[in-house]
Short mmCIF file of C-alpha atoms and ligand atoms in Angstrom, two decimals:
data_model
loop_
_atom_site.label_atom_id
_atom_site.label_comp_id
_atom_site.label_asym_id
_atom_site.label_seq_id
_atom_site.Cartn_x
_atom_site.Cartn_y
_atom_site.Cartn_z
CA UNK A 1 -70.10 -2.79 -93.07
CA UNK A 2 -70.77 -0.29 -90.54
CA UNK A 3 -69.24 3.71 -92.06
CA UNK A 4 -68.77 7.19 -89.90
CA UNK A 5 -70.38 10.05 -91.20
CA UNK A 6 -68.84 13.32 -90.27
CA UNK A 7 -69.82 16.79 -90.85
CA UNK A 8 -67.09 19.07 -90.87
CA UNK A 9 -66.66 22.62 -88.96
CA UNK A 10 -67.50 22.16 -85.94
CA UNK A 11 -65.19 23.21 -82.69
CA UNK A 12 -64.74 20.56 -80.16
CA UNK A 13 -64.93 21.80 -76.46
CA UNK A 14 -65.20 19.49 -73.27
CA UNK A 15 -63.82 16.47 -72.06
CA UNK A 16 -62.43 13.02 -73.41
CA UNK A 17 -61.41 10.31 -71.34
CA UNK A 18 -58.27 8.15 -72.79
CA UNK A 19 -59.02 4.00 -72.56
CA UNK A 20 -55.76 1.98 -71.54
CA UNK A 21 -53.28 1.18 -74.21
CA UNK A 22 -54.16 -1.21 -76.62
CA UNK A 23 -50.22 -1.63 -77.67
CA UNK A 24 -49.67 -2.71 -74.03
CA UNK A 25 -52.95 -4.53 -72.97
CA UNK A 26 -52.43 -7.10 -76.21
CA UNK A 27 -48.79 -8.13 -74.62
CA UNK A 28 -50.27 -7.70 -71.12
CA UNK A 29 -52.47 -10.25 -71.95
CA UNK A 30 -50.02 -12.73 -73.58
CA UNK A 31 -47.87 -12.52 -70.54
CA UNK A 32 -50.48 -14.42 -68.32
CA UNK A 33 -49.13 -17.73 -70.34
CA UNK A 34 -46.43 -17.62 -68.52
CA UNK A 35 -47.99 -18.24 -64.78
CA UNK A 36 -50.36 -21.13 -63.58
CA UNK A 37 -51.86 -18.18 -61.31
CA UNK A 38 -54.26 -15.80 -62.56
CA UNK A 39 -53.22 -12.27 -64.15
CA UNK A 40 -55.92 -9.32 -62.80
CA UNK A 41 -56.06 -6.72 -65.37
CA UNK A 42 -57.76 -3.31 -64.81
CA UNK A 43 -57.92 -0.41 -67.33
CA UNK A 44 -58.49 -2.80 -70.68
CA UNK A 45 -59.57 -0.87 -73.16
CA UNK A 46 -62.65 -2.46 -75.25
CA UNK A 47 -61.28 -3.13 -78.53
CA UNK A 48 -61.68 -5.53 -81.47
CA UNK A 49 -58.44 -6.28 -81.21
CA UNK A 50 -58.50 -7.29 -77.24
CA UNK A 51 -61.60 -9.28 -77.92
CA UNK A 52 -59.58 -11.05 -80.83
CA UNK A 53 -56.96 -11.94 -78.55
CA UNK A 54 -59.23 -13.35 -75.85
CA UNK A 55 -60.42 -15.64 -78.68
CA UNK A 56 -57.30 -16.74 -79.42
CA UNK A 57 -55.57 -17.05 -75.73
CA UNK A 58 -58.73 -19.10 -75.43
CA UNK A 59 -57.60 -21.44 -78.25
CA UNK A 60 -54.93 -22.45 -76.26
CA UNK A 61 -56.57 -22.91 -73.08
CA UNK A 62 -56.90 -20.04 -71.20
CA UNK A 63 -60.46 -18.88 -69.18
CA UNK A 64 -60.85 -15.36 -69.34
CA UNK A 65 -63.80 -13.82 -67.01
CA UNK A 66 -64.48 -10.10 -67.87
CA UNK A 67 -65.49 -8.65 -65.05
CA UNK A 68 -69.09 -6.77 -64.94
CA UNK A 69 -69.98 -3.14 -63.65
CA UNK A 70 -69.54 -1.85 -59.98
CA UNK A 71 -71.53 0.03 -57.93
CA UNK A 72 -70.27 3.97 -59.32
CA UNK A 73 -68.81 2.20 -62.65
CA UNK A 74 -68.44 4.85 -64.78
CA UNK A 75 -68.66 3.70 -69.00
CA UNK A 76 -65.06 5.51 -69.68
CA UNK A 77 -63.78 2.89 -66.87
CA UNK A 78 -61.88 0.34 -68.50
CA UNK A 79 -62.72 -3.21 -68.37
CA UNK A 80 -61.21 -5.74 -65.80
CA UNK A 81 -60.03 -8.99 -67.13
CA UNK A 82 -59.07 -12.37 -65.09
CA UNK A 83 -56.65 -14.38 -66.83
CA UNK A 84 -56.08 -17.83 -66.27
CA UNK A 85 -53.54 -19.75 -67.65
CA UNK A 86 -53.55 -22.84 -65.27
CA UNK A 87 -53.10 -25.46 -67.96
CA UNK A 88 -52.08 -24.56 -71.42
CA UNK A 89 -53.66 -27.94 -73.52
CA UNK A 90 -52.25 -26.71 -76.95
CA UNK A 91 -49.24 -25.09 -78.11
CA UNK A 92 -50.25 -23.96 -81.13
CA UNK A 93 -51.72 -21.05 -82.85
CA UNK A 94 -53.06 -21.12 -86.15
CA UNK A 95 -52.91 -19.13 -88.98
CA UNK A 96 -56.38 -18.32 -88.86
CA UNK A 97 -56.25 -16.70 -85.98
CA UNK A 98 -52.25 -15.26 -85.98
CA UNK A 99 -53.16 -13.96 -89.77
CA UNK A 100 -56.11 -11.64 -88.37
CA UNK A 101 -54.35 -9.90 -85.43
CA UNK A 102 -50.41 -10.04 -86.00
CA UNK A 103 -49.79 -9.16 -81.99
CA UNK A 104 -50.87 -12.88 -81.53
CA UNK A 105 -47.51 -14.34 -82.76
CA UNK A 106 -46.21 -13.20 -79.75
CA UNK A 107 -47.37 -15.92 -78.00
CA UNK A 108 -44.31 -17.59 -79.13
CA UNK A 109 -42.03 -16.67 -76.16
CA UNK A 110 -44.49 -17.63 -73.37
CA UNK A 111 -45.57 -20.80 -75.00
CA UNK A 112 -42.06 -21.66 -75.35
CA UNK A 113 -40.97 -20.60 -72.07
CA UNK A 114 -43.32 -22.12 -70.25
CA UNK A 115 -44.11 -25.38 -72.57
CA UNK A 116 -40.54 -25.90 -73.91
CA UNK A 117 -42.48 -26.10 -77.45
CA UNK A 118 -44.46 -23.63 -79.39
CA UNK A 119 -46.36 -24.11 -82.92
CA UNK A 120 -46.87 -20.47 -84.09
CA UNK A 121 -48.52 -19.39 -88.06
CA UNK A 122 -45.86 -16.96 -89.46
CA UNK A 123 -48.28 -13.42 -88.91
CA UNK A 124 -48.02 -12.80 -93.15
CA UNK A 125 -47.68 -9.00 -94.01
CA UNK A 126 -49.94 -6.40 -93.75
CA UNK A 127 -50.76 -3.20 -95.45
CA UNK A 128 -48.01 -0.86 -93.81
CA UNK A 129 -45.10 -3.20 -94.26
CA UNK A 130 -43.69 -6.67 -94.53
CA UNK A 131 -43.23 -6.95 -90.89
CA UNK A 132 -40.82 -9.51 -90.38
CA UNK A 133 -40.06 -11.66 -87.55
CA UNK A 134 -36.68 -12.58 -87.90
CA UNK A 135 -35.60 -10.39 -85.00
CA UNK A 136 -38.34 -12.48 -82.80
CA UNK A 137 -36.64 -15.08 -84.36
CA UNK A 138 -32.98 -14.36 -83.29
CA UNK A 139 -33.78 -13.46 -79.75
CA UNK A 140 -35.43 -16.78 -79.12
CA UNK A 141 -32.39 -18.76 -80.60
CA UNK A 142 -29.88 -16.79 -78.50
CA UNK A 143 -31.33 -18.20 -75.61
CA UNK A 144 -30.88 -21.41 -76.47
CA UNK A 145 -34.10 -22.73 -78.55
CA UNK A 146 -34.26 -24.30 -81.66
CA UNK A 147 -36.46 -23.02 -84.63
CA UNK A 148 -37.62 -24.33 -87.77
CA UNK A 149 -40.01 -23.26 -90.21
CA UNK A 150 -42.08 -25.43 -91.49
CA UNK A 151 -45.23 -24.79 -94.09
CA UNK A 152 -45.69 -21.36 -92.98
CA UNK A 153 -45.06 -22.09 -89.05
CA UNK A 154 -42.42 -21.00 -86.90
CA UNK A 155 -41.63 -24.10 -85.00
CA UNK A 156 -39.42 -23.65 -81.79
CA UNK A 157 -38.61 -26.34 -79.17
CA UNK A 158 -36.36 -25.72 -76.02
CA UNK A 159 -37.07 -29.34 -74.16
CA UNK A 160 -34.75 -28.80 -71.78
CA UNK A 161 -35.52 -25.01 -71.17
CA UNK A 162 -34.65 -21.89 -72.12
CA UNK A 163 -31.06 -20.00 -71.22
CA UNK A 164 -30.04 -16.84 -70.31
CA UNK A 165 -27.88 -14.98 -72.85
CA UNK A 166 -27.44 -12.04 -74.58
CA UNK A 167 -29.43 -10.55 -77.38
CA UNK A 168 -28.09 -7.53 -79.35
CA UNK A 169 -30.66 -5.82 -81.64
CA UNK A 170 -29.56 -4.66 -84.50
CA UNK A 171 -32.38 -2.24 -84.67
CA UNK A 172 -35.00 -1.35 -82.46
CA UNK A 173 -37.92 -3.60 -82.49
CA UNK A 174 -40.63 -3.21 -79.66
CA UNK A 175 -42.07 -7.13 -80.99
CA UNK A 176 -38.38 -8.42 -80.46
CA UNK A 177 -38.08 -6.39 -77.38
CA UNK A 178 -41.69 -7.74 -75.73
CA UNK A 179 -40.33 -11.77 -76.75
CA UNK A 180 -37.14 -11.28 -75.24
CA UNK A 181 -38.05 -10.62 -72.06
CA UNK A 182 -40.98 -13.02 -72.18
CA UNK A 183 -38.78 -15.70 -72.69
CA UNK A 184 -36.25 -14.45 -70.56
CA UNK A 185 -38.30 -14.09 -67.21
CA UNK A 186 -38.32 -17.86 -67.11
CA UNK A 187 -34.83 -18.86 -68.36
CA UNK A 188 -31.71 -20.85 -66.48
CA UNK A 189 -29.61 -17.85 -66.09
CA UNK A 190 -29.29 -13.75 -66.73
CA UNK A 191 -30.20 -12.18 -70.36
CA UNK A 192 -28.84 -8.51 -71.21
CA UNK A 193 -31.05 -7.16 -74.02
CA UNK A 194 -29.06 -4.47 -75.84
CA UNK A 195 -30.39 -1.57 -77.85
CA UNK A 196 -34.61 -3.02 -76.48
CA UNK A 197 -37.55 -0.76 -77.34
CA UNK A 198 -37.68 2.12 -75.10
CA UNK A 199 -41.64 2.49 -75.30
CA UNK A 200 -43.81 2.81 -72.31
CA UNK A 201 -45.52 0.02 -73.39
CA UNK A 202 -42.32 -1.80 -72.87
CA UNK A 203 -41.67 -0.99 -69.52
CA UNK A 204 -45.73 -1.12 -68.16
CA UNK A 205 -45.44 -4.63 -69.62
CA UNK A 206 -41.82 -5.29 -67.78
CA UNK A 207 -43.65 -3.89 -64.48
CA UNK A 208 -46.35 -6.07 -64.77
CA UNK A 209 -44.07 -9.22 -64.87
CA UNK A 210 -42.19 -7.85 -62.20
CA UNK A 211 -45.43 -7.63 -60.14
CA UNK A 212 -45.62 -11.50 -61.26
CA UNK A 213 -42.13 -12.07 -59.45
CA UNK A 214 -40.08 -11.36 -62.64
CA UNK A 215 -36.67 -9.82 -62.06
CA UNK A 216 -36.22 -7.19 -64.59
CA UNK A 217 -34.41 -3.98 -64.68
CA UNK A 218 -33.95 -1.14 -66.95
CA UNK A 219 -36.67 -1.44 -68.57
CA UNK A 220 -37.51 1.79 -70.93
CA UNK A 221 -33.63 2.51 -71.55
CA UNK A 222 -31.58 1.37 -74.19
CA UNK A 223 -30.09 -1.74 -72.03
CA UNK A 224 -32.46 -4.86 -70.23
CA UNK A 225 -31.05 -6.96 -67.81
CA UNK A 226 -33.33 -10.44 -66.71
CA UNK A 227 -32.55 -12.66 -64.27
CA UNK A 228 -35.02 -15.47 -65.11
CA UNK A 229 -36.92 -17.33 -62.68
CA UNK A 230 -38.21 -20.51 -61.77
CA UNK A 231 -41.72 -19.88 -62.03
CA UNK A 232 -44.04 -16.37 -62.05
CA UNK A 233 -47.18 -15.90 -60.00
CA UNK A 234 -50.56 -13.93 -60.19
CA UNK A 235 -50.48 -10.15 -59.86
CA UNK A 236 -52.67 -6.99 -60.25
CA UNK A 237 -51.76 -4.63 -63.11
CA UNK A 238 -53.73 -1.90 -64.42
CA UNK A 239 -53.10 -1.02 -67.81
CA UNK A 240 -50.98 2.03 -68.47
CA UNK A 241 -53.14 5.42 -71.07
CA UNK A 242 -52.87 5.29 -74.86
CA UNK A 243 -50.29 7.43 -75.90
CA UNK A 244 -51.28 7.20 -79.19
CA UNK A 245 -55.44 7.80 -78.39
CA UNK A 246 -54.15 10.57 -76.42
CA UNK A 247 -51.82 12.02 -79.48
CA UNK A 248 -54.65 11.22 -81.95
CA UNK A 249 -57.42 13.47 -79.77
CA UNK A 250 -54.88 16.03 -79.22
CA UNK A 251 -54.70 16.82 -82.87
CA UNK A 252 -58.16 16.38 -83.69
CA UNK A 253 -59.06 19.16 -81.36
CA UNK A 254 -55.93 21.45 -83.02
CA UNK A 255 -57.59 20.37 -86.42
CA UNK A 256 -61.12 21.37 -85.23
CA UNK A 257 -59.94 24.28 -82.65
CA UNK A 258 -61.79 24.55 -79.39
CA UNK A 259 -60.07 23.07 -76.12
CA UNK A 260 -60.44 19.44 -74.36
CA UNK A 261 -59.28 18.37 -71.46
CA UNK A 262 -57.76 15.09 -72.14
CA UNK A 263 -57.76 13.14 -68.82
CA UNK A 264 -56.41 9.93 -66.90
CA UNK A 265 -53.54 10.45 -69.54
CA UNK A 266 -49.63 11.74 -69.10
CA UNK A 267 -47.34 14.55 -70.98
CA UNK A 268 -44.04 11.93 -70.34
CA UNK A 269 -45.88 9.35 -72.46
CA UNK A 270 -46.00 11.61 -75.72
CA UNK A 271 -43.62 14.08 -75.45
CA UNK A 272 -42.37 14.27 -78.66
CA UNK A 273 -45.49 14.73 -80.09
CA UNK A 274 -46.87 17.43 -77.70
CA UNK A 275 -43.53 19.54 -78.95
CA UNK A 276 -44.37 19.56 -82.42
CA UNK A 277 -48.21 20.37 -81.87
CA UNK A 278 -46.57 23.61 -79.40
CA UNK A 279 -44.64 23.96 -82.80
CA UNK A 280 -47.37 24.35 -85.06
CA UNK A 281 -49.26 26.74 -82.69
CA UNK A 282 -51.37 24.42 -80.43
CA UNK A 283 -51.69 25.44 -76.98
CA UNK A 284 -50.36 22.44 -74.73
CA UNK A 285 -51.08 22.21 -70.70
CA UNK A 286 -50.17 19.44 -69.03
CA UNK A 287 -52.55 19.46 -65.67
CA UNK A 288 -53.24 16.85 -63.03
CA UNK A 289 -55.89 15.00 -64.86
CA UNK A 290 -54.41 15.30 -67.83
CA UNK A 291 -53.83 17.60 -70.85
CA UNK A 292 -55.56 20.35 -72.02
CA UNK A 293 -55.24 21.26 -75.34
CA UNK A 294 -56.96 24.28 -77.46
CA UNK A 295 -56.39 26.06 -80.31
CA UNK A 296 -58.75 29.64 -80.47
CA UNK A 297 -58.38 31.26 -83.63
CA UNK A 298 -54.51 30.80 -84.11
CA UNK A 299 -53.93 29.44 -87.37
CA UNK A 300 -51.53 26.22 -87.73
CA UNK A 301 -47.83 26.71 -88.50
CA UNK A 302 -46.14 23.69 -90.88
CA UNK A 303 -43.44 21.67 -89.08
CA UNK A 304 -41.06 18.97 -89.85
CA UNK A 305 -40.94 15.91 -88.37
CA UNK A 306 -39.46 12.16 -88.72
CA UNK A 307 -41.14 9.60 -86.54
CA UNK A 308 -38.31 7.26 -85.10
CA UNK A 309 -38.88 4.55 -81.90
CA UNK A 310 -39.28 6.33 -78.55
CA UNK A 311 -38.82 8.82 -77.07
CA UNK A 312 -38.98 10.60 -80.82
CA UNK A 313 -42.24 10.78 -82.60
CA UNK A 314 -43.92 7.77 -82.90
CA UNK A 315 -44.82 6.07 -86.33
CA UNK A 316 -48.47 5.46 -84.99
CA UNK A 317 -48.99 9.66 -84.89
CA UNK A 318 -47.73 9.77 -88.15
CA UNK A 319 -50.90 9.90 -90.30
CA UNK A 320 -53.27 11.87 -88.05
CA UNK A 321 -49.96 14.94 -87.91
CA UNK A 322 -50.34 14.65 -91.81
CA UNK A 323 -53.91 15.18 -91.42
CA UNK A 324 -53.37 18.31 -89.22
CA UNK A 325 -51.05 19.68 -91.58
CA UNK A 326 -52.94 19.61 -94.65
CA UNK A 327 -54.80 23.05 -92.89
CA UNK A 328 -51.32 24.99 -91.80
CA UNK A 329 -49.98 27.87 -93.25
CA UNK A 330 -47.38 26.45 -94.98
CA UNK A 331 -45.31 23.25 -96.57
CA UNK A 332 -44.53 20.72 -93.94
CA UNK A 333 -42.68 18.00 -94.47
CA UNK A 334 -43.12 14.23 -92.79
CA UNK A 335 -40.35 11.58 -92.95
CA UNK A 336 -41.46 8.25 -92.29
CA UNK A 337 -38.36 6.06 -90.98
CA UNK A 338 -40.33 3.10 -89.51
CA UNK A 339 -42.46 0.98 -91.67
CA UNK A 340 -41.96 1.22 -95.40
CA UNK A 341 -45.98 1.67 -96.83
CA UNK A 342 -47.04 3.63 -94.89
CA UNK A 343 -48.58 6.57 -97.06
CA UNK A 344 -51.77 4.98 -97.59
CA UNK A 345 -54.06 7.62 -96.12
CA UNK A 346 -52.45 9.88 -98.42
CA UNK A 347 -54.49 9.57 -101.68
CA UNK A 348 -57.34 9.36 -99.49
CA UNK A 349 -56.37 12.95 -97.91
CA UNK A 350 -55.99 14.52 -101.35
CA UNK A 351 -59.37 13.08 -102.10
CA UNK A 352 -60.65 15.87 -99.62
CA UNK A 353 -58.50 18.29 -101.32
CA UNK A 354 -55.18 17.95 -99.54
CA UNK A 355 -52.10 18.97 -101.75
CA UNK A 356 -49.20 16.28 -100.50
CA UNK A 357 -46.51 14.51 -102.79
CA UNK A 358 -44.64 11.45 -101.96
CA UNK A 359 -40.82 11.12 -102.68
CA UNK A 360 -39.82 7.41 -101.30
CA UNK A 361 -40.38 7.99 -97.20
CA UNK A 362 -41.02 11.48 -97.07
CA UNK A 363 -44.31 13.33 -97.87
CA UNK A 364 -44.33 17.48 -98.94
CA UNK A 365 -47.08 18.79 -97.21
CA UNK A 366 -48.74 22.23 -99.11
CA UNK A 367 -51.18 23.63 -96.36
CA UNK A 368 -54.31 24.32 -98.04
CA UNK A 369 -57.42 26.91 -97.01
CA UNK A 370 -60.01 23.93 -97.20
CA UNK A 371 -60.70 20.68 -97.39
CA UNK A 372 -64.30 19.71 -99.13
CA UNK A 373 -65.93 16.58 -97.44
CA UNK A 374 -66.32 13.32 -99.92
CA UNK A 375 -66.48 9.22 -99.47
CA UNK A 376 -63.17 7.85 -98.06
CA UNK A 377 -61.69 4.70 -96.93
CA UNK A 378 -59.34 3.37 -94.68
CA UNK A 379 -56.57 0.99 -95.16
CA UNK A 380 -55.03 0.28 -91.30
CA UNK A 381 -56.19 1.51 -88.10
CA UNK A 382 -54.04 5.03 -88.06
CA UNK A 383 -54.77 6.07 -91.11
CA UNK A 384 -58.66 5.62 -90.93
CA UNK A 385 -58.45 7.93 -87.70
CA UNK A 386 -56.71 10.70 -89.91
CA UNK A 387 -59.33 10.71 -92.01
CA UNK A 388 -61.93 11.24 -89.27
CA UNK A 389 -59.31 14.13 -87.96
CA UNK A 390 -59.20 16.08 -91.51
CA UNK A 391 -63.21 15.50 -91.79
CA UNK A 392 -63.86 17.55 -88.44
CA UNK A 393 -62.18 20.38 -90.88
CA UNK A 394 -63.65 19.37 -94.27
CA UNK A 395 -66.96 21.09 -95.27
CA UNK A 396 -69.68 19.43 -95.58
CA UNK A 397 -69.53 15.58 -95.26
CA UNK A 398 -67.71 12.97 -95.17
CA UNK A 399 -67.93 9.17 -95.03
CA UNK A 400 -65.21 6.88 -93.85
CA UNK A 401 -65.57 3.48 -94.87
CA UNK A 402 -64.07 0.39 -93.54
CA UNK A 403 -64.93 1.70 -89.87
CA UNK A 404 -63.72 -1.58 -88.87
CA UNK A 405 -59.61 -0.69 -89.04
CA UNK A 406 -60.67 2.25 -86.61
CA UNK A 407 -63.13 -0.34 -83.81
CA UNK A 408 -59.47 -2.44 -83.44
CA UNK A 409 -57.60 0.47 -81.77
CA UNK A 410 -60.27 3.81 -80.85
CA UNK A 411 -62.77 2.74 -78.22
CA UNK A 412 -66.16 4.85 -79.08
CA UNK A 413 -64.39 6.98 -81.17
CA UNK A 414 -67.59 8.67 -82.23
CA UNK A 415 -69.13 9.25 -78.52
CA UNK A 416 -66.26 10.49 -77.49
CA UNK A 417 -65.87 13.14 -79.99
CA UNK A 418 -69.57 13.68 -80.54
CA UNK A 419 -69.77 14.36 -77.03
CA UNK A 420 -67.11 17.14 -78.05
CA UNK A 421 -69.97 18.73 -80.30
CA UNK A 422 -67.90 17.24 -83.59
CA UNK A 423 -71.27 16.09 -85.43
CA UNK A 424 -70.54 12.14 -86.18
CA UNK A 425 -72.45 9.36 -86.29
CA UNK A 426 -71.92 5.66 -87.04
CA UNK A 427 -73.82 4.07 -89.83
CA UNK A 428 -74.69 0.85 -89.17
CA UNK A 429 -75.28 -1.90 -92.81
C1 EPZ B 1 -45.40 -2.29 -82.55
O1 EPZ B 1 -45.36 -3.09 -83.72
C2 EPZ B 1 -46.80 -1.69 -82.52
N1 EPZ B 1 -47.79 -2.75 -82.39
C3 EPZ B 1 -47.03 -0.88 -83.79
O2 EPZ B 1 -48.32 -0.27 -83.68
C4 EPZ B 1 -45.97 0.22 -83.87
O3 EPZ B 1 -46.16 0.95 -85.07
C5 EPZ B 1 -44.58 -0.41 -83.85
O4 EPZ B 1 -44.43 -1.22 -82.65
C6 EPZ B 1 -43.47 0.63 -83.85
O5 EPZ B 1 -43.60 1.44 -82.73
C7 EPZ B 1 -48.04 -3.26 -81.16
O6 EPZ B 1 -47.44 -2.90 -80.17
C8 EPZ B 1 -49.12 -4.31 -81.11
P1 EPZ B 1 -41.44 -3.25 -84.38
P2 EPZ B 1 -44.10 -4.09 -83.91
O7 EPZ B 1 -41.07 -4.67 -84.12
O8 EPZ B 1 -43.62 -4.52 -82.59
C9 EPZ B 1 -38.85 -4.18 -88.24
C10 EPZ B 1 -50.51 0.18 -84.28
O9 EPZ B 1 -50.95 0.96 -85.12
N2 EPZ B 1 -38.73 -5.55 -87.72
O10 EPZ B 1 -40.98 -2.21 -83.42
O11 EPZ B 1 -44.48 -5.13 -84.90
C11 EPZ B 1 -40.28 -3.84 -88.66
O12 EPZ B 1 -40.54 -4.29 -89.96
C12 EPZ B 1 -49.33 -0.70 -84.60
O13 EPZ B 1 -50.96 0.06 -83.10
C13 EPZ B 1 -37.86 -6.44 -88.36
O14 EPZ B 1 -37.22 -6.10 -89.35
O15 EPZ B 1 -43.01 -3.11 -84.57
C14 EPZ B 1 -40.29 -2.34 -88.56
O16 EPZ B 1 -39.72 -1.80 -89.74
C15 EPZ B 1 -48.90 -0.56 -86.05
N3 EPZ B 1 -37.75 -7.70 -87.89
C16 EPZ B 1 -39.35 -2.05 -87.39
O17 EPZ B 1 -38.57 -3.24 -87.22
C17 EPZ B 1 -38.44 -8.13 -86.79
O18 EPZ B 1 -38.27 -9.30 -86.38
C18 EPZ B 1 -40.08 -1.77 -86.09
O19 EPZ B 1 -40.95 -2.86 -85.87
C19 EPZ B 1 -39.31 -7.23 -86.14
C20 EPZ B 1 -39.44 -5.94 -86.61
#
């Protein structure tokens, strides 16, 4: 069980190069069951969780060639997948596989849409919430298919196709929003998605299927119109940065101090969150390749903050902020709307000497002087990275166990901090 050792104090200064978005390549990928053709995919970040779905696309029939290094390939180039979805032999997808990576159940719409039948393992819970799929659920009966479950399986049939019709959210779901238009790019008719996600994952995966010969618009506002199509083709689609990589560096370097470039990433993807780290004292520049961020000597300033769907702060920053703010000068407070466990990483901050209490979703946080390294452990992928942000600051050192939660969504997390000058090493055994 491979563990990061960190030892804290150091000032990060250089360069980091943000991988595509995991939270767009996994439906990115899932889209290429709706097309016979082949889906060309540039910019895929190498994560567990990619590799994961590759095994299970493959489970259902679908070659995948990874493409190998160029002539100038550079290693912070993303990886170029081939998807090929030319005959789908089965519709199902078990719960050994849906229970390990819950962005799998979302093969549901495509296997339905393009099959008329899909077999999918309810995903179970996981450690920051229930995580239902009833929403999932709803969209793909309002156009028209019937569902059953049966022994743990969400069964859903639509022999004679899918329809177009309209699907009104009741609140915003990015899972619900991704199956809706799925399933909607190949139904008899139009669909009008009211109150969709608005994340840029939403609309890079909505541009991608337009690419395919889709016909969607409004995708990334409040309101998604589809008019489905016979059949989608083969396209080219390079996979849009990782907000949430690019959030998650940003405050490491506020938590260490020094200044980063942080490149082939955008301001408009993370706004939000680049407002409160100007709020607690963080120097911000947005720049052509990307953002530079530094923080020389100014101290942090507490701020408070409620993550909320897009364009507000995101729940995914939500741990690694509480990181940064166990060091301000003051008592922030963080209000977590989203999922409803999703503290976890809190007993393991005050384990390095944090001072935060918990009242139902919102966490008091007491800015403290310092934080002394000890043995931690992570519980889900954002919280094990806001343990490796408060360890930059910690003295002395630090281990973070369970190194696998942080390998499904930060690709070379150490190299690209160690080449930073943080001092961090992965301990293999
Ligand atoms: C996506 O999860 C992301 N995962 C999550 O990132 C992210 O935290 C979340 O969106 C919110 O932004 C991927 O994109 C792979 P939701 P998703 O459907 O789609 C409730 C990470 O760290 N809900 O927007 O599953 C749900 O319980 C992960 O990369 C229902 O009630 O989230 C939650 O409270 C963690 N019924 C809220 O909606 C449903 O049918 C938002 O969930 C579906 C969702």
């Amino acid at each position: 069980m491979d563990r990061i050792r960190i030892v804290g104090g150091r000032r990060l200064e250089g360069a980091i190069a943000i991988s595509g978005a995991k939270n767009a390549a996994l439906p990115l990928m899932i889209a290429s069951l709706l097309t016979k053709d082949t889906l060309i995919l540039d910019n895929v970040p190498r994560l567990a969780d990619v590799s994961l779905l590759q095994r299970i696309l493959g489970n259902h029939g679908v070659d995948i060639m990874v493409g190998g290094k160029r002539p100038g390939g550079k290693v912070d180039d993303g990886q170029t997948l081939h998807i090929s979805a030319a005959d789908i032999v089965d519709t199902t997808a078990p719960y050994e596989l849906v229970s390990k990576m819950r962005a799998s159940f979302w093969v549901l719409a495509p296997l339905l849409a393009r099959m008329g039948e899909a077999r999918v393992s309810m995903p179970g819970g996981c450690a920051i919430g229930t995580r239902p799929v009833d929403l999932l659920i709803m969209a793909m009966q309002r156009l028209g298919a019937a569902i059953e479950i049966d022994s743990g399986y969400v069964v859903a049939r639509a022999p004679r196709g899918l329809k177009g019709g309209e699907i009104v959210f009741p609140k915003v779901t990015v899972s619900g929003t991704h199956t809706a238009i799925m399933a909607a790019s190949l139904a008899d008719g139009t669909t009008v998605i009211e109150n969709a996600a608005r994340e840029p994952e939403v609309a890079d995966v909505a541009l991608c299927l337009n690419k395919m010969g889709a016909r969607i618009s409004g995708a990334g506002t409040r309101r998604i119109v589809v008019e489905g199509v016979a059949k989608l083709n083969g396209a080219r689609h390079a996979v849009l940065p990782d907000r949430i990589e690019t959030g998650t560096y940003a405050m490491a370097v506020a938590m260490a101090g020094g200044e980063v470039l942080l490149q082939n990433t955008r301001a408009d993807l993370l706004q939000a969150a680049l407002d409160v780290l100007t709020r607690a004292g963080v120097a911000v520049t947005p720049t052509n390749q990307g953002i530079r961020i530094a923080r020389n000597g100014a101290g942090l300033d507490p701020v408070e903050v409620a993550t909320a769907p897009f364009p507000e702060f995101p729940t995914d920053l939500q741990a690694q902020l509480m990181a940064l703010m166990t060091r301000a000068r003051g008592t922030s407070q963080i209000v977590e709307t989203i999922f409803e466990n999703r503290f976890m990483h809190v007993q393991e901050l005050v384990r390095l000497g944090a001072r935060i209490q918990l009242q139902g979703e919102r966490a008091t946080i007491e800015g403290v002087e310092r934080l002394k390294g000890a043995p931690v452990m992570a519980t889900d992928l954002r919280a094990s990275v806001s343990l490796v942000i408060a360890a930059l600051a910690a003295e002395g050192e630090t281990l973070v166990n369970r190194v696998y939660h942080l390998d499904r969504g930060f690709e070379r997390l150490e190299e690209k901090l160690g080449r930073c000058g943080a001092a961090i090493e992965r301990l293999s055994g």
